CSV table of C-alpha atoms and ligand atoms in Angstrom, one decimal:
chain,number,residue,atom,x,y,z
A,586,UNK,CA,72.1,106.7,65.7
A,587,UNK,CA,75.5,106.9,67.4
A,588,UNK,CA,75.9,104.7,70.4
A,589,UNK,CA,78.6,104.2,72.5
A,590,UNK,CA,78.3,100.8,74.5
A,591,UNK,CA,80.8,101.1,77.6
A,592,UNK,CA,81.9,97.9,79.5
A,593,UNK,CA,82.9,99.4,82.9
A,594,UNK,CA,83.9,95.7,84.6
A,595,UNK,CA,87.3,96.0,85.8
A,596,UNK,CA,87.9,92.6,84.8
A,597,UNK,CA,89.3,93.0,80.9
A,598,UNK,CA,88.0,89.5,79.8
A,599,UNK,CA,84.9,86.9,80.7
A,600,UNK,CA,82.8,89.4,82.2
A,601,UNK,CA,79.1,89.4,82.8
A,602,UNK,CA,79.2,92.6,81.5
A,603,UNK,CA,81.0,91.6,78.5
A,604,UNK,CA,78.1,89.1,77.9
A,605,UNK,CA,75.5,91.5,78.5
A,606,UNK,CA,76.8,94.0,75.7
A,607,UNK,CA,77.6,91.4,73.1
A,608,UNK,CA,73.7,90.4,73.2
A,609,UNK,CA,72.8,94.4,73.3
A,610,UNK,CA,75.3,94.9,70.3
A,611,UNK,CA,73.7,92.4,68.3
A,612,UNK,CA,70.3,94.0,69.1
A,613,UNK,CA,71.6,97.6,67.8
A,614,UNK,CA,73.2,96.3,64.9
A,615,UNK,CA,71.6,98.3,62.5
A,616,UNK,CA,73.6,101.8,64.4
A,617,UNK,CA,76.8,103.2,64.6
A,618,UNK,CA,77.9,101.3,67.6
A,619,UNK,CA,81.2,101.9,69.4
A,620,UNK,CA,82.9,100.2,72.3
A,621,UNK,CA,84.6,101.7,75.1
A,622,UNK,CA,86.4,100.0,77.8
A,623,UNK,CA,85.9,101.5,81.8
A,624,UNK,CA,88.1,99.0,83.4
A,625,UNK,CA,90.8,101.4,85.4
A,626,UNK,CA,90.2,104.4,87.7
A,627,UNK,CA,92.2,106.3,84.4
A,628,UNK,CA,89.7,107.1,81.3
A,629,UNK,CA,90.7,105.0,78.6
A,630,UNK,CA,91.8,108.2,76.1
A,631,UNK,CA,89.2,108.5,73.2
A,632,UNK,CA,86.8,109.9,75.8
A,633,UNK,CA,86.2,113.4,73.9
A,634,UNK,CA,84.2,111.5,71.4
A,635,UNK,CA,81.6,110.7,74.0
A,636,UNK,CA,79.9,113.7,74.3
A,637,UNK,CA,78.9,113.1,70.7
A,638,UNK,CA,77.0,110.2,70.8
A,639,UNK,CA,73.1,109.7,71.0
A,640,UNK,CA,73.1,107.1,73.6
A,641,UNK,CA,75.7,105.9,76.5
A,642,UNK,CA,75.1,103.0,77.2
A,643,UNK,CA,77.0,101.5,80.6
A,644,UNK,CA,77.5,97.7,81.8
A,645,UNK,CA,78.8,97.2,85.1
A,646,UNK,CA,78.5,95.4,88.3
A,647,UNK,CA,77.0,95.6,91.3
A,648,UNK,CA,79.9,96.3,94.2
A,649,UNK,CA,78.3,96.2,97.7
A,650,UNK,CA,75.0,97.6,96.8
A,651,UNK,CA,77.0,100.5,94.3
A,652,UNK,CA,78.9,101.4,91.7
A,653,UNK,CA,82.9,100.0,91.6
A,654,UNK,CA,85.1,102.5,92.7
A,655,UNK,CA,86.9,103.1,89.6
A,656,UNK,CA,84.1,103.7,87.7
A,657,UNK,CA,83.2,106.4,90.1
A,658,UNK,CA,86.8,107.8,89.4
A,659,UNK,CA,85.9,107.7,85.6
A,660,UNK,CA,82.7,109.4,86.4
A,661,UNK,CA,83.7,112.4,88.3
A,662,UNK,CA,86.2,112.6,85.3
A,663,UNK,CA,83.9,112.8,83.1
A,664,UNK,CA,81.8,114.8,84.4
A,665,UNK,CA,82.3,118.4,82.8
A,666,UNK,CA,82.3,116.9,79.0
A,667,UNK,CA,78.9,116.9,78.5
A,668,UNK,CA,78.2,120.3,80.0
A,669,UNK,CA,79.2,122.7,76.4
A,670,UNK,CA,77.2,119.8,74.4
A,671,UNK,CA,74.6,120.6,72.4
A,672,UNK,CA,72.7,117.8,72.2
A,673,UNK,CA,74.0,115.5,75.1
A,674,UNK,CA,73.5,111.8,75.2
A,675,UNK,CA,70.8,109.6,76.7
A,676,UNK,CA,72.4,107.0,79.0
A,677,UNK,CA,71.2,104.0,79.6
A,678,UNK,CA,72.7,101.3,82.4
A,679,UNK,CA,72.6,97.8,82.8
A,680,UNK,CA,73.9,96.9,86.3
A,681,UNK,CA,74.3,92.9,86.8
A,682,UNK,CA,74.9,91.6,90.0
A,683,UNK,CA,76.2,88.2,92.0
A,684,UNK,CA,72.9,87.9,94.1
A,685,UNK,CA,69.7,85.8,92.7
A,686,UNK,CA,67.2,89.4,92.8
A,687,UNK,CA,67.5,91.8,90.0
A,688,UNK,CA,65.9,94.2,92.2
A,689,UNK,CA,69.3,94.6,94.6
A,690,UNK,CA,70.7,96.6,91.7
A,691,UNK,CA,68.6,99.7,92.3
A,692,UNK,CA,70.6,101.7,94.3
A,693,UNK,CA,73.4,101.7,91.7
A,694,UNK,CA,70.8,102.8,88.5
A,695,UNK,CA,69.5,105.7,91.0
A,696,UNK,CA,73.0,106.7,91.4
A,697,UNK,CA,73.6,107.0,88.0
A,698,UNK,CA,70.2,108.9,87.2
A,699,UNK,CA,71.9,111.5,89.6
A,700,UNK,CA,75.4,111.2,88.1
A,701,UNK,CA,73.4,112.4,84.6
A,702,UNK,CA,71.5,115.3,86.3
A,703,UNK,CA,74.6,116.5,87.8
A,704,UNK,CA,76.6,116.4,84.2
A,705,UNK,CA,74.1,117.9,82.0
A,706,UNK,CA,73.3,114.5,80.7
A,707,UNK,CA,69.6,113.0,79.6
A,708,UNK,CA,68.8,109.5,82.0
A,709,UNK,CA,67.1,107.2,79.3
A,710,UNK,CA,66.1,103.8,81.5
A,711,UNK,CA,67.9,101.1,83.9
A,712,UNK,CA,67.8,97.4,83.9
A,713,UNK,CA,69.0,95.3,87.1
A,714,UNK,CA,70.0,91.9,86.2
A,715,UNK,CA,70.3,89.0,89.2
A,716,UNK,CA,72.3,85.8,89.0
A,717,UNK,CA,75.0,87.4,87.1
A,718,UNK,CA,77.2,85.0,88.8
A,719,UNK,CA,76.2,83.0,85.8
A,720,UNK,CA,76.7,85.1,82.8
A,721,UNK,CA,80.4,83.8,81.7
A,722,UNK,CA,79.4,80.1,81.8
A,723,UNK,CA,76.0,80.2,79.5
A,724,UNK,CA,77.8,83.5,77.3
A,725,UNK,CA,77.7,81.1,74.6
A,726,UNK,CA,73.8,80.0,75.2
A,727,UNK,CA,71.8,81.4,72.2
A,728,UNK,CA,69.5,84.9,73.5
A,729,UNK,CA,66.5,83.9,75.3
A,730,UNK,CA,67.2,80.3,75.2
A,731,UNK,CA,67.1,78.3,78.3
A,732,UNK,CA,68.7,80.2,80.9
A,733,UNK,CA,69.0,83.2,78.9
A,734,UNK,CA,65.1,83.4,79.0
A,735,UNK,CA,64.2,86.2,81.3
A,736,UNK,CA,68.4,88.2,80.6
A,737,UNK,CA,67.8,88.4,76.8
A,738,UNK,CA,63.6,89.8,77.0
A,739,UNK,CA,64.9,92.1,79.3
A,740,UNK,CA,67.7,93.2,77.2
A,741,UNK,CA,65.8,93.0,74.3
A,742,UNK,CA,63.4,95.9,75.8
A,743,UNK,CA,66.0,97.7,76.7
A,744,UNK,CA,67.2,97.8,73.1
A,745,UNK,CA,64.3,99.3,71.9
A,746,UNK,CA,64.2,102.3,74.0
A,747,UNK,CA,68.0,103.1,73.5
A,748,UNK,CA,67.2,102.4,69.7
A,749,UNK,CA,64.4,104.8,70.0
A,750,UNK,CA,66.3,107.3,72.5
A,751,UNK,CA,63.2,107.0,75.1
A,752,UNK,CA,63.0,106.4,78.7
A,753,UNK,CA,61.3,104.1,80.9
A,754,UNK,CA,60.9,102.6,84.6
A,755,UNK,CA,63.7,100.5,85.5
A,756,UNK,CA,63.4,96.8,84.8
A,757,UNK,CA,64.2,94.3,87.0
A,758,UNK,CA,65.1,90.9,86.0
A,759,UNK,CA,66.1,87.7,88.3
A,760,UNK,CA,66.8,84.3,86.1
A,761,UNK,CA,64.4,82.1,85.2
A,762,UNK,CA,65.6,78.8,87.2
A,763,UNK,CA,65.0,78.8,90.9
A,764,UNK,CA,66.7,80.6,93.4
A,765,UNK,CA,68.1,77.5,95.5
A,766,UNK,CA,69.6,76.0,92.3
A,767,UNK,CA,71.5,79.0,91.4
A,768,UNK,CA,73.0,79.1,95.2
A,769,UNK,CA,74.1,75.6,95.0
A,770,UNK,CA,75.8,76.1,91.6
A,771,UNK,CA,77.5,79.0,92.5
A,772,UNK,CA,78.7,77.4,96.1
A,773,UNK,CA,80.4,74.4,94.6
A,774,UNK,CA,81.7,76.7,92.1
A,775,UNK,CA,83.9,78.5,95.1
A,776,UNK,CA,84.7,75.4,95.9
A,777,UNK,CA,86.6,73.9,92.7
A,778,UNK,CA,88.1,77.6,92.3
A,779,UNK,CA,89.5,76.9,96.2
A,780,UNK,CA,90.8,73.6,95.1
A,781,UNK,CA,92.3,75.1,91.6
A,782,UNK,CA,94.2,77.6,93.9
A,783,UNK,CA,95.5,74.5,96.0
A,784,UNK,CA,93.0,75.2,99.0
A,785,UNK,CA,90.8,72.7,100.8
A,786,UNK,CA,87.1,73.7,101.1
A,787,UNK,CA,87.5,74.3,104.9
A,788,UNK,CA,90.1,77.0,103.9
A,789,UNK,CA,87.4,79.2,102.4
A,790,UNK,CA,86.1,79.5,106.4
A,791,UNK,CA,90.0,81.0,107.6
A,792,UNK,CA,89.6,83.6,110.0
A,793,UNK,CA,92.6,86.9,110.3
B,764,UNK,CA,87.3,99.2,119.1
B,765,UNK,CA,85.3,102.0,116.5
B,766,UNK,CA,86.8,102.3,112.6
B,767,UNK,CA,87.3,105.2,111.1
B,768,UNK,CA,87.0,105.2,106.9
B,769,UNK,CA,87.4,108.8,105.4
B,770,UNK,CA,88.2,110.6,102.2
B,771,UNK,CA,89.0,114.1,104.8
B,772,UNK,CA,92.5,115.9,103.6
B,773,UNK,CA,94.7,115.6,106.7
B,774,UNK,CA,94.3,119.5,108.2
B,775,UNK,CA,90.5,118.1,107.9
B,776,UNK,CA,91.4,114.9,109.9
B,777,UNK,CA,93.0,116.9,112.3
B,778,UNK,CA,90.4,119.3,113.1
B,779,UNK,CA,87.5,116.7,112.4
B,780,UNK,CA,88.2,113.0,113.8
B,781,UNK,CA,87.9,112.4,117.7
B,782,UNK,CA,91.1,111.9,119.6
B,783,UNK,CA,90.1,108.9,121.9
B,784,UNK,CA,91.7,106.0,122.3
B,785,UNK,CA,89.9,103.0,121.0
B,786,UNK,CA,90.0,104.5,117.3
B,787,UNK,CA,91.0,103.3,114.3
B,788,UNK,CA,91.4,105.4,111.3
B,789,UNK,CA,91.8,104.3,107.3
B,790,UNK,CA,93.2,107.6,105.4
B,791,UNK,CA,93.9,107.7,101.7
B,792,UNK,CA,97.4,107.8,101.4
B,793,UNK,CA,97.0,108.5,97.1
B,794,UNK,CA,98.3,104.3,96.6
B,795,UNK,CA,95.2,102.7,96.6
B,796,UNK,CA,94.8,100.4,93.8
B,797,UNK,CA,91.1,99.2,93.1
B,798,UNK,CA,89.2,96.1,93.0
B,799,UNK,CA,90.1,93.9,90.0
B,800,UNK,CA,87.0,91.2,90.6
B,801,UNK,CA,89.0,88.3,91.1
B,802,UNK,CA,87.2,87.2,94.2
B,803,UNK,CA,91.3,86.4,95.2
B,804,UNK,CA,89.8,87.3,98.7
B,805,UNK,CA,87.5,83.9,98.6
B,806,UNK,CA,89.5,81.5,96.8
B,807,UNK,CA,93.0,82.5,96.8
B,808,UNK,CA,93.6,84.1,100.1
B,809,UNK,CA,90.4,84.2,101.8
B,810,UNK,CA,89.7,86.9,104.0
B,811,UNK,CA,92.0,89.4,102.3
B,812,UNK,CA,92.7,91.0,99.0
B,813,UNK,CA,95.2,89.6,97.1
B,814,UNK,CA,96.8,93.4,96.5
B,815,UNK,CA,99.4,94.2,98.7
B,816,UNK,CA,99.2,98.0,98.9
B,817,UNK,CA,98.0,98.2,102.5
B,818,UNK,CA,94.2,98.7,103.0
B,819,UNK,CA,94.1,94.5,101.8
B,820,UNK,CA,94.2,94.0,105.7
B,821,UNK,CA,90.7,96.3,106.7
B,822,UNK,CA,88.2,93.1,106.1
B,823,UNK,CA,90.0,91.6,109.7
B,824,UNK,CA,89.4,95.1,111.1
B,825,UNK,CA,86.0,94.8,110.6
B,826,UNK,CA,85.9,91.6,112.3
B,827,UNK,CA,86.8,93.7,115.4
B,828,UNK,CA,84.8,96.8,115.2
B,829,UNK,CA,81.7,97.5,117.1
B,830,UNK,CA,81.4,100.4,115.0
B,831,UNK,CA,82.2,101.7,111.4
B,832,UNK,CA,82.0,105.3,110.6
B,833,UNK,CA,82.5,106.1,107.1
B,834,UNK,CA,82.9,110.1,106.5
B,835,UNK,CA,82.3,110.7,102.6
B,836,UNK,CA,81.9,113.2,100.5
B,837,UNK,CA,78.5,112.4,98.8
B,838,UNK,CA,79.1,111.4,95.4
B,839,UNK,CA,75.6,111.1,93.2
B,840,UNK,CA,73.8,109.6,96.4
B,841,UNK,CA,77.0,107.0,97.3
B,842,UNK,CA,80.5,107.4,98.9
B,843,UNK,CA,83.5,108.8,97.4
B,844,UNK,CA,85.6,106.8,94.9
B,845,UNK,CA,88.5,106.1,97.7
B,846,UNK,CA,85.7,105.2,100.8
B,847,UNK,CA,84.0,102.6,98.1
B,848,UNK,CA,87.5,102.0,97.2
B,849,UNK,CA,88.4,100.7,100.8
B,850,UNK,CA,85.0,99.1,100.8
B,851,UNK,CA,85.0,96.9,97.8
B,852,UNK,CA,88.8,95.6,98.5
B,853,UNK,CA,87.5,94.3,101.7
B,854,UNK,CA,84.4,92.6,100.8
B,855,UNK,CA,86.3,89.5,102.7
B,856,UNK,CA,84.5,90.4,105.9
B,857,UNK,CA,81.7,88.4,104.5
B,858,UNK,CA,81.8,84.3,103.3
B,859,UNK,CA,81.7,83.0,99.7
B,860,UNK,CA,78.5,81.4,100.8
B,861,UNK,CA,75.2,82.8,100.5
B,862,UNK,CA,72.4,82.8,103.2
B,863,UNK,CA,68.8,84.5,102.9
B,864,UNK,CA,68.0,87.9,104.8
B,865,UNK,CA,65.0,90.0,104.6
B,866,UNK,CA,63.8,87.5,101.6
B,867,UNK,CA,67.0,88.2,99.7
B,868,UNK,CA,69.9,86.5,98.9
B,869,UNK,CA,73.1,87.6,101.0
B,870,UNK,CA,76.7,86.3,102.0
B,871,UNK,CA,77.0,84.6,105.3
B,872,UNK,CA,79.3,86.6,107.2
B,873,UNK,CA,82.9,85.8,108.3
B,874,UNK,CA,82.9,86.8,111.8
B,875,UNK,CA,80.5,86.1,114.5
B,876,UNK,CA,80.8,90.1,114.9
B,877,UNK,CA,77.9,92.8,113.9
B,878,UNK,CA,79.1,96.5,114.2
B,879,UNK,CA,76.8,99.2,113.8
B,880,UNK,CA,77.1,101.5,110.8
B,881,UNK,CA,77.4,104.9,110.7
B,882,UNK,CA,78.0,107.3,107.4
B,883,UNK,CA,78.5,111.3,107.5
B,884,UNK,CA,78.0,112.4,103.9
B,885,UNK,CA,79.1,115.9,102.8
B,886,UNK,CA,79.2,118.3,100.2
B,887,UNK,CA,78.2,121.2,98.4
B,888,UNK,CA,74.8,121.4,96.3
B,889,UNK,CA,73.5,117.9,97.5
B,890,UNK,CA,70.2,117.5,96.1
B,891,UNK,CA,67.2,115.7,98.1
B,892,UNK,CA,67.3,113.1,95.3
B,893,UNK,CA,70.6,112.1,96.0
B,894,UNK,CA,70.3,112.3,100.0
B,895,UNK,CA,67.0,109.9,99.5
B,896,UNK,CA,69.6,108.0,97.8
B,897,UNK,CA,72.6,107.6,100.1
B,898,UNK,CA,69.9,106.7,102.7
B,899,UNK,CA,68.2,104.0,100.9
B,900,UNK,CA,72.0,102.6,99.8
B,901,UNK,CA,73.4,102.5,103.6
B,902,UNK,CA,70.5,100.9,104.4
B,903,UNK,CA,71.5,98.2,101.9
B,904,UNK,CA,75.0,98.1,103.2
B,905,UNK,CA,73.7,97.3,107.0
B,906,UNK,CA,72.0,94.2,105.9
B,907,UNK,CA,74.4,93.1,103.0
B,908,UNK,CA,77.2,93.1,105.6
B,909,UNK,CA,74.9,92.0,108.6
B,910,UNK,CA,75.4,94.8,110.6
B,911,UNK,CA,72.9,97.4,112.7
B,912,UNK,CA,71.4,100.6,112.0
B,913,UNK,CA,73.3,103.6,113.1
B,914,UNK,CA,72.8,107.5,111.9
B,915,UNK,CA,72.6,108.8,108.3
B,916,UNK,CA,74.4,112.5,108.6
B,917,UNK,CA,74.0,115.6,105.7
B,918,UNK,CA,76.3,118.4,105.9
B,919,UNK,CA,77.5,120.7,103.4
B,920,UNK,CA,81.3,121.2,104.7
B,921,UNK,CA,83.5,118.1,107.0
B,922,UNK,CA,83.9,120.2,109.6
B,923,UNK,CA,80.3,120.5,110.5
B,924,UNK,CA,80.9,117.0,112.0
B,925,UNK,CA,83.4,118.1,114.3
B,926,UNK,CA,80.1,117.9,117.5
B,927,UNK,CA,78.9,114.2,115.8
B,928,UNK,CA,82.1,112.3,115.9
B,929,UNK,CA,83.1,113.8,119.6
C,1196,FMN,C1,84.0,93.9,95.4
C,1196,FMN,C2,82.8,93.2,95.0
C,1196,FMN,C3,81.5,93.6,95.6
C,1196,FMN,C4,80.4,92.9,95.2
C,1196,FMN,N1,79.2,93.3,95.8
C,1196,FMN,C5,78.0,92.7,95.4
C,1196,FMN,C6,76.8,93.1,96.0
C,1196,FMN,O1,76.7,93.9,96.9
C,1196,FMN,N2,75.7,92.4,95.6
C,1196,FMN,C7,75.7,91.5,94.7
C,1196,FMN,O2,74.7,91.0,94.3
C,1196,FMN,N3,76.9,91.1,94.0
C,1196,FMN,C8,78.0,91.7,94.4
C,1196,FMN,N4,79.2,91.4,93.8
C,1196,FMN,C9,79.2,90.4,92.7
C,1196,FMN,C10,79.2,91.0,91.3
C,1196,FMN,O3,78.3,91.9,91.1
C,1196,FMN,C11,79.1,89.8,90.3
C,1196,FMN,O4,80.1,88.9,90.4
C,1196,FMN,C12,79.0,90.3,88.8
C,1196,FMN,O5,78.4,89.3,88.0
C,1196,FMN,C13,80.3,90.7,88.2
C,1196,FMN,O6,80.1,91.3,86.9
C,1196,FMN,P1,81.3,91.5,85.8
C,1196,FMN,O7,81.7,90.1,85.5
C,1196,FMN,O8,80.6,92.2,84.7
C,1196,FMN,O9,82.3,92.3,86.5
C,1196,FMN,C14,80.4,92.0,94.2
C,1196,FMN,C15,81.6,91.6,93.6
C,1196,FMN,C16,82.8,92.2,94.0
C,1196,FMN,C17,84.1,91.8,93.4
């Protein structure tokens, strides 16, 4: 099977994102896997080959309850290649958000279901990850260890139906430490990046 | 003070967006650069983008809106790529911080202030699906940014709005 695993993060390194495909490319080792890089508004240029894959498979983040804007760009650009395709691709989407509830990421999967029926292309299944906030600091955490418990089983599913090329509901996934433990950890992180960048924590509160 | 977001071309604008005073409008002048996730808005310079290119400065707008109208055409159930472009550089009207709304896990905001939100989504060969969609995702966007309901508008060409925004 040909599968193209696109990381659509506009950040180029230490993405959640990132993390998330690694762990998916190990689980669809035994394929033809290529990687693609979404990370401007402007397609990267070895597009074309898309169209001949068996499986799309997108990682990106969660931007105020959507999709980024310059993956939207890459989209709309994208959407007339798989029209004259014979057999076109099943995409599958991970979306990984900074909030604690998997669940917040639905809006973004249903958009891309759409985006596929508008382009001619097959929707294969979503997942919605929570607490991605988290992702760069445990990348190195072995899959479904610790608090890579609930991330990796849900990846791990999702692996099978792209290996398979079937559909599914959307799965939701939040992490498998509490809710309250996540907020702290992520609040005091804003708080050493403010002092890195020379600010004091009451800073972070400036009104314009 | 109402804000005007939109993704009209200007002979659109012209016909389309009410005259009062009172109004301010965000147009795309084609410089836009997008959202890099460096969260530069929290920890570097917080309460604006760290891209100086113009539409860094629409988070402190916010702050001083009662209401925001966003007029997009309807992209797969979601706004166009320059509305969510404006959107996502400006995600500085909210706080690092997170607070619990509706049982979910949101930013505290900024600002004391809560505009209402309003969204007229057009174009051609909408489906239900993705009208269902835009829907349930604005009604997302009022709680993630704190603010209140306003009205959810379909049409299939800008200018139909010409009697909703007067
Ligand atoms: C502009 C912007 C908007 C965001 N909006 C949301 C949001 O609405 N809900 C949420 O849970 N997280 C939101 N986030 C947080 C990201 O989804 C989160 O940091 C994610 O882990 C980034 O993934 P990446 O590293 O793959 O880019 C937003 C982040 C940015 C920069």
């Amino acid at each position: 099977m040909k599968i193209a695993l696109i990381n659509a993060s506009p950040k180029l390194k230490d993405s959640a994102s990132g993390v998330i495909l690694e762990e998916l490319k190990g689980l669809l080792a035994e394929h033809a896997v290529t990687e693609y890089g979404f990370h401007t508004p402007a397609l990267p240029e070895n597009t074309e080959e898309l169209a001949n894959q068996d499986a799309l498979v997108f990682a990106f983040p969660l931007y105020v309850d959507g999709i980024p804007s310059h993956l939207l760009n890459c989209m709309a650009g994208l959407e007339e290649s798989f029209r004259k395709s014979e057999h076109p691709p099943t995409v599958y989407a991970v979306v990984n958000c900074g909030f604690y509830e998997g669940l917040q990421n639905r809006h973004a999967l249903h958009m891309m279901r759409n985006w596929c029926e508008k382009s001619g292309l097959v929707w294969g299944r979503g997942v919605g990850l929570g607490g991605g906030g988290m992702l760069p600091g445990i990348a190195n955490v072995p899959a479904g260890k610790g608090p890579k418990k609930n991330f990796s089983a849900a990846l791990k599913q999702l692996a099978e139906s792209v290996g398979t090329l079937s559909g599914g509901e959307d799965l939701f996934t939040s992490p498998n430490y509490p809710r309250i433990a996540y907020k702290t950890a992520a609040e005091i992180g804003w708080r050493q990046q403010a002092k890195a960048n020379g600010l004091a924590t009451k800073d972070l509160f400036q009104k314009r | 003070m109402k804000l005007i977001i939109h993704d009209l071309t200007p002979e659109q604008a012209e016909t389309i967006l009410p005259k009062q005073s009172g109004i301010r409008v965000i147009s795309d002048n084609g410089k836009i650069r997008h959202c890099v996730g460096c969260f530069g808005c929290w920890v570097k310079t917080p309460g604006q983008c760290v891209i100086h290119d113009g539409y860094e400065t629409v988070s402190a707008l916010l702050a001083q809106c009662e209401e925001l109208i966003l007029i997009s055409r309807c992209f797969y159930g979601g706004f166009s790529p320059f509305v969510k472009n404006v959107v996502d550089r400006n995600i500085s009207y909210s706080l690092p911080d997170f607070t619990i709304r509706n049982g979910e896990m949101h930013h505290k905001g900024r600002y004391d202030n809560r505009f209402k939100l309003s969204v007229c989504f057009y174009g051609e060969n909408m489906t239900e699906t993705e009208r269902q969609t835009a829907r349930e995702m604005v009604q997302a966007n009022t709680v993630n940014l704190n603010g209140t309901a306003g009205e959810v508008h379909f049409a299939e060409r800008a200018e139909d709005f010409k009697g909703v925004l007067s």
